Coordinates of C-alpha atoms in Angstrom, one line a residue:
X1 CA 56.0 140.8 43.1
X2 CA 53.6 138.0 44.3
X3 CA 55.0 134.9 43.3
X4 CA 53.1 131.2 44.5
X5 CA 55.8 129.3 46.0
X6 CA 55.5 127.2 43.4
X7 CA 56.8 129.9 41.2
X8 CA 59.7 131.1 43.2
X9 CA 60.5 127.0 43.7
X10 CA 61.0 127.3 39.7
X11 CA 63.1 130.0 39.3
X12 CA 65.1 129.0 42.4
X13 CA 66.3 125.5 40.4
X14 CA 67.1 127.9 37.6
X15 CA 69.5 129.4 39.2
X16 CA 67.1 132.8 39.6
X17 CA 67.3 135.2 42.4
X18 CA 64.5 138.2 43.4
X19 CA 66.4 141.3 44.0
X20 CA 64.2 144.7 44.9
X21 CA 61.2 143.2 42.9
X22 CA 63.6 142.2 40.1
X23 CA 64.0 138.7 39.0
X24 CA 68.1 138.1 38.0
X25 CA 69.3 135.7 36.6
X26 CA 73.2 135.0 37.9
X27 CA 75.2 134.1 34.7
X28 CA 78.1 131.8 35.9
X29 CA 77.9 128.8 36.9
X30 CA 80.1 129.0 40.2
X31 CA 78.8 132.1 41.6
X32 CA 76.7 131.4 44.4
X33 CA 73.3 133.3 44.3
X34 CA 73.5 134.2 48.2
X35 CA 77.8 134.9 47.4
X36 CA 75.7 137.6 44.6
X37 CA 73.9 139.4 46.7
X38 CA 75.9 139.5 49.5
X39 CA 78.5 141.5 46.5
X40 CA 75.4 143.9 45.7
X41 CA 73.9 144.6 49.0
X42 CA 76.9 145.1 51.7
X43 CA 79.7 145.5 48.8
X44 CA 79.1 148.4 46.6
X45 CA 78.5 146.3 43.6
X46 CA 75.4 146.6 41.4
X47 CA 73.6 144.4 38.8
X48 CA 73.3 144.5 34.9
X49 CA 70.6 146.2 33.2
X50 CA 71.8 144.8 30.0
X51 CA 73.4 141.3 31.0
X52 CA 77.0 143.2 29.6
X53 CA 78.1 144.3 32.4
X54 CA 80.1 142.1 35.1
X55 CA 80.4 142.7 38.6
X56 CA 83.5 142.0 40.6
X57 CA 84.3 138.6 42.9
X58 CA 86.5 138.6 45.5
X59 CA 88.7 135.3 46.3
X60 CA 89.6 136.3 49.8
X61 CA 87.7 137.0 52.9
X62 CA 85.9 140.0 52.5
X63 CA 85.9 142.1 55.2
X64 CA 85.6 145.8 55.8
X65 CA 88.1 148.5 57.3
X66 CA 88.8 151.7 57.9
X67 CA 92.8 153.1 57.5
X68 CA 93.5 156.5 58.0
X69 CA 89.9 157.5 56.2
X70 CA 90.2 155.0 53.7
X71 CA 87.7 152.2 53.5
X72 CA 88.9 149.0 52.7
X73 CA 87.7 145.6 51.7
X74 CA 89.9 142.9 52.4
X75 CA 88.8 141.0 49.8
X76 CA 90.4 143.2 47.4
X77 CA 93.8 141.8 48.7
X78 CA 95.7 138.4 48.0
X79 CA 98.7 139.3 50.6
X80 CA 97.7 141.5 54.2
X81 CA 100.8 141.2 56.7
X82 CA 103.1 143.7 58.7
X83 CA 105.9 142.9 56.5
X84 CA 106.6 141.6 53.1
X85 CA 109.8 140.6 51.1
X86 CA 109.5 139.8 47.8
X87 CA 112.3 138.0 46.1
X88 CA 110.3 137.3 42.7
X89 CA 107.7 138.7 40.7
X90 CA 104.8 139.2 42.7
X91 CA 101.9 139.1 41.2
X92 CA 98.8 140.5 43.8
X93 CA 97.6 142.9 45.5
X94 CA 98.9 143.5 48.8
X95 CA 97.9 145.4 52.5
X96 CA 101.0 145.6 54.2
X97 CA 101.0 147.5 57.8
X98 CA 104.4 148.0 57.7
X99 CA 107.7 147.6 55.7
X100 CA 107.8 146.5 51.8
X101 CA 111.1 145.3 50.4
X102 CA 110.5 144.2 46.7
X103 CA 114.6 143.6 46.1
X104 CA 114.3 145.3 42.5
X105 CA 111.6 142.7 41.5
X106 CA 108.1 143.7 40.2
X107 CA 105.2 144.0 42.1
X108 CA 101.3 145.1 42.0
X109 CA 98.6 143.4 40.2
X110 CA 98.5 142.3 36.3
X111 CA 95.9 143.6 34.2
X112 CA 94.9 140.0 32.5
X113 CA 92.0 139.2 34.8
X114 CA 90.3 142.3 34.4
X115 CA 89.2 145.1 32.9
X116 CA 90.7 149.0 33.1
X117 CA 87.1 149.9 33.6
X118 CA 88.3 148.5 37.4
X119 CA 91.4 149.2 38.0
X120 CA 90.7 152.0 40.3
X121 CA 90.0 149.3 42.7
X122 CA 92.1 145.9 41.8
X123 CA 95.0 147.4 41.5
X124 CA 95.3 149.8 44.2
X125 CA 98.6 148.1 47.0
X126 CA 98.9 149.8 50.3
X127 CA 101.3 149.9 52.7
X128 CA 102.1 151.6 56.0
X129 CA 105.9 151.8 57.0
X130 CA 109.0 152.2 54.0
X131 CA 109.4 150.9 50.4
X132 CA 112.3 149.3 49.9
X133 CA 114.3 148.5 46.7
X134 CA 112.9 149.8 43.3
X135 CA 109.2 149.9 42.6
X136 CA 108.4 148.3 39.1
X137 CA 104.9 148.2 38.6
X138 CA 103.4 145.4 36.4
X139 CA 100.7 147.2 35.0
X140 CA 101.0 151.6 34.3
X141 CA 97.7 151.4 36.1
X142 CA 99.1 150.1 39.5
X143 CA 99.0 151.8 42.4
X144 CA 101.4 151.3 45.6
X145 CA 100.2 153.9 48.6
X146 CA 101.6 154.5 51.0
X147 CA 98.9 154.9 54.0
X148 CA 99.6 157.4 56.8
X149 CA 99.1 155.6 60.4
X150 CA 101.4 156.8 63.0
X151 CA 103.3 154.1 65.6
X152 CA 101.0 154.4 68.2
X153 CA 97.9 153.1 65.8
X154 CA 99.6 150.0 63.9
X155 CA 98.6 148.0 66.3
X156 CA 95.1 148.3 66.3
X157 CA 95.1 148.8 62.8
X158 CA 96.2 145.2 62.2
X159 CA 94.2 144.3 65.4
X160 CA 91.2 145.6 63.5
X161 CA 92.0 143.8 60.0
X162 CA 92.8 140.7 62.1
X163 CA 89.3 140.6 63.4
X164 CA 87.7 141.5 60.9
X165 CA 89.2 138.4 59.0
X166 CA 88.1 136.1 62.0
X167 CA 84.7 137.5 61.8
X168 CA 84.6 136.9 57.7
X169 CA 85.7 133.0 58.9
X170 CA 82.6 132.5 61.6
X171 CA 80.4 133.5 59.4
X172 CA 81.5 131.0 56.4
X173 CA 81.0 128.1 59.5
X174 CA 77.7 128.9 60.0
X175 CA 76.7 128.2 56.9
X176 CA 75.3 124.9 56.6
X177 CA 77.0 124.0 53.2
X178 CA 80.7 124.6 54.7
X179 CA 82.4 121.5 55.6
X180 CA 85.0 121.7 59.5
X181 CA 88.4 119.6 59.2
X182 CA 90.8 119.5 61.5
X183 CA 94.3 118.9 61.0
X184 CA 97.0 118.1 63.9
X185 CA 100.5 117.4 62.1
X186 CA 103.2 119.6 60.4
X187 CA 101.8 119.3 57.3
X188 CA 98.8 118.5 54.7
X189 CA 99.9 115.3 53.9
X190 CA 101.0 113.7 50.8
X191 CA 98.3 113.5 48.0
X192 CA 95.5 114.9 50.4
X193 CA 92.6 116.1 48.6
X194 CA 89.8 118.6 49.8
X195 CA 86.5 118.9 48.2
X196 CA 84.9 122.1 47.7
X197 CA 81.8 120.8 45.2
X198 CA 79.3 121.6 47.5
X199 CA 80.8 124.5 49.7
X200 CA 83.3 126.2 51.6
X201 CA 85.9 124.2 53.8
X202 CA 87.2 125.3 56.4
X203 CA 90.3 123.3 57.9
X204 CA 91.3 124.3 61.5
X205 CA 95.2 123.4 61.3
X206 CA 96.7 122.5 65.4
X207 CA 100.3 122.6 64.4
X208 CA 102.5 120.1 66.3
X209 CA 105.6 121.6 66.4
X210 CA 107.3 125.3 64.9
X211 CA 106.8 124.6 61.2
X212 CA 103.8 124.0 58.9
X213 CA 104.6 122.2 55.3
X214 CA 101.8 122.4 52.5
X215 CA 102.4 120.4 50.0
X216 CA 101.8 118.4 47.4
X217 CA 97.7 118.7 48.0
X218 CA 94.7 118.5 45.8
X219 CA 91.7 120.8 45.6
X220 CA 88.9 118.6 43.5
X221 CA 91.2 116.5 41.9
X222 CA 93.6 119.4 40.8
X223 CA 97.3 120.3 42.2
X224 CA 97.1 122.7 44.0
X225 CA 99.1 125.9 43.2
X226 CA 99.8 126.0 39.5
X227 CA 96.9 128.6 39.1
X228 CA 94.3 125.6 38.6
X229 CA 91.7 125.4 40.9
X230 CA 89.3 128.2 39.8
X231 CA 88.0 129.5 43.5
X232 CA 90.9 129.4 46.1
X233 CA 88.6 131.3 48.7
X234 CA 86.9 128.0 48.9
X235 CA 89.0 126.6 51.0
X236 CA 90.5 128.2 54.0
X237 CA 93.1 127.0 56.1
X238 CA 92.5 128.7 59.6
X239 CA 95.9 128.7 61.9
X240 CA 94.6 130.4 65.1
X241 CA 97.2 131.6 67.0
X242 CA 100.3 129.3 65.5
X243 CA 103.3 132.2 65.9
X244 CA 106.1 129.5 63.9
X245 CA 106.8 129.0 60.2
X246 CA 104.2 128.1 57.3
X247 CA 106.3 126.6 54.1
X248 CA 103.7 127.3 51.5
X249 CA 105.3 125.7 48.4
X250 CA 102.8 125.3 46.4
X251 CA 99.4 126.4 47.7
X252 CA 96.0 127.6 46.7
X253 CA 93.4 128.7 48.9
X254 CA 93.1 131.3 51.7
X255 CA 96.0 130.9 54.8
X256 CA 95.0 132.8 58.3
X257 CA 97.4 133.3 60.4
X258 CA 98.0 136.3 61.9
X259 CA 101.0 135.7 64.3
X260 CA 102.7 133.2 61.7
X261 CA 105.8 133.4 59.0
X262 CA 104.6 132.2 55.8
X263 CA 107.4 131.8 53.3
X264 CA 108.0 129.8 50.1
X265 CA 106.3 129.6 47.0
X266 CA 108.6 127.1 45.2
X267 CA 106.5 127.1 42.9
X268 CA 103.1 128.8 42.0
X269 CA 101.0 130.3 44.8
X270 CA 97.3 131.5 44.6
X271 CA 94.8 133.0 46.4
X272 CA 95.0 135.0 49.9
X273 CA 97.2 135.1 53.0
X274 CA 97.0 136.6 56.4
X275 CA 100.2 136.5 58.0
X276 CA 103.0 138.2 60.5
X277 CA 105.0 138.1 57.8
X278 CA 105.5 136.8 54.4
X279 CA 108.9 135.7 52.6
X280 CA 108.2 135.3 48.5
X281 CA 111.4 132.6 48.1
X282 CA 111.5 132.1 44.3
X283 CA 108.1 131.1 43.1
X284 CA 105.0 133.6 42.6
X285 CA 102.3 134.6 44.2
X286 CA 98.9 135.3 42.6
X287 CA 96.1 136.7 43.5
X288 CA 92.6 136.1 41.8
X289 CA 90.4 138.4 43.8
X290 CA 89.6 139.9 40.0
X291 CA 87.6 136.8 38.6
X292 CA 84.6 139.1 37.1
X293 CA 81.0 137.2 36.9
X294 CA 78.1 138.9 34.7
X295 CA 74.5 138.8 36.3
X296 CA 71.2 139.9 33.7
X297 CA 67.9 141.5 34.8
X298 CA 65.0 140.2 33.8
X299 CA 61.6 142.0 33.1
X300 CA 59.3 139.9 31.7
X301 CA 56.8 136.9 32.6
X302 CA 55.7 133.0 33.1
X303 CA 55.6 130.8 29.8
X304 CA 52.1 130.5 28.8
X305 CA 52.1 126.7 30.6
X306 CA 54.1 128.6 34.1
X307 CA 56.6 125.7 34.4
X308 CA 59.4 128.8 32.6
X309 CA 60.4 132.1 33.3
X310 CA 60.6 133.7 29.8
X311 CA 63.4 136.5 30.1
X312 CA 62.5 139.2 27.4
X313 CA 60.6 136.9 25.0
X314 CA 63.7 134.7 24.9
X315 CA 64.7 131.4 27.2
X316 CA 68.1 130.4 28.0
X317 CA 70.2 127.9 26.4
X318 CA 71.7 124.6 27.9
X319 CA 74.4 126.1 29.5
X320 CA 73.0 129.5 31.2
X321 CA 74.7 131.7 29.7
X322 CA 73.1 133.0 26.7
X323 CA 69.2 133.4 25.2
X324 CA 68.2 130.9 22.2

């Protein structure tokens, strides 16, 4: 396709891509056109032909393994630890490389964010050690599996997913859009707010003393937790090697911490943690790695003065998302 850079400057600023020759148009406003491709060329995912069809977003960090012949994307999972006690229902997806004790409570994704079409993939669970307590599914399209990895493997089974995780975070602070804080206290801080507007963030917490409080926090002006912020994976609290105790009470976003306790939930939890271990207290945890976003290929030309790319015969309206 030869395109003046004049041309590709114009469908840039309206929100256009160039995929394989193709010109797409990305149909949501909050989907980022390089977070698009990266979904279609290293994820598996393709685009519309139609502008009907939506691919999948992941809101953790997507990362790819390999368990016991089964490939993986982290991304797929709001809770990957080596043990997990659930003492409410628990609404997510889970990688667990080791013991599951759901103390008669449900468990498993719910099928309200997305279609059946995909539940092959968001609602698959896996887990590596014993399931303990009765196993009520949320959804008759749940899966729990149990993955066969013997003693002498767990290890660097969770050594790989741990890496692969830290690899997923370098990348997101290269970009140039992503925004490094620091925290050094034992918690967020009352009435802290975060702004993810123009990017990731990625918060590098140096934890003085054993325990970790989030808490009362804001993500763009919203409260975090209550399932309110719309894109937890923006914002990514990154606990190195902090082996104490995380009280997540109310929290949104992604947690790492690989040799910590996270426990809590008070109230309403969303988005991703990687943890030693994770405690469900009372509240729920959600995961929203099924947000779906729609993307439309384009075949046609320039409008007759070439300042608009005419999709079809038809433009777009105001808001992007349909043609007028």
């Amino acid at each position: 396709m030869n395109l003046t850079a004049e041309q590709r400057a114009i469908l840039e600023a309206q929100g256009y891509i160039i995929v394989d020759g193709q010109i797409i148009r990305v149909v949501k406003d909050n989907l980022n056109k390089n977070e698009a491709l990266d979904l279609v060329n290293n994820h598996g995912y393709t685009w519309s032909n139609d502008g009907n069809e939506d691919i999948l977003y992941d809101t953790g960090l997507n990362g790819n393994v390999k368990i016991n012949s089964v490939d993986l994307d982290l991304g797929h999972f709001g809770v990957i630890t080596k043990e997990l006690d659930v003492s409410s229902d628990f609404e997510s997806n889970f990688l667990v490389i080791g013991d599951v004790n759901t103390n008669g409570h449900s468990i498993g994704s719910t099928s309200g964010s997305f279609s059946k079409d995909e539940a092959d993939v968001l609602s698959k669970s896996y887990y590596t050690g014993k399931l303990k307590g009765n196993v009520n599914l949320h959804d008759t399209s749940d899966t729990v599996e149990r993955l066969n990895v013997g003693n002498g493997h767990l290890a660097d089974t969770w050594n790989n997913i741990v890496e692969a995780a830290k690899s997923a975070i370098e990348s997101i602070k290269q970009d140039n859009s992503t925004t490094l804080l620091q925290i050094s206290d034992n918690n967020t801080g009352n009435n802290t707010e975060f702004n993810t507007r123009n990017g990731k963030v990625v918060i590098s917490v140096n934890v003085n003393g054993d325990t970790f409080d989030f808490y009362n926090y804001k993500v763009n002006g919203i409260q975090a937790g209550p399932k309110g912020i719309g894109d937890p994976e923006n914002i990514i609290f990154d606990f190195g090697d902090f082996s104490g105790v995380i009280n997540a009470k109310e929290f949104s976003g992604i947690i790492f911490a690989p040799n910590a306790t996270v426990q809590g939930c008070a109230g309403s939890c969303e988005g991703q943690v990687i943890c030693k271990s994770l405690k469900n207290d009372s509240g729920e945890w959600h995961s929203v790695s099924a947000i779906k976003y729609a993307v439309e290929k384009n075949t046609q030309g320039w409008s007759a003065d070439g300042k608009t790319y005419v999709a079809n015969g038809k433009t777009w309206s105001a808001d992007g998302k349909t043609y007028v």
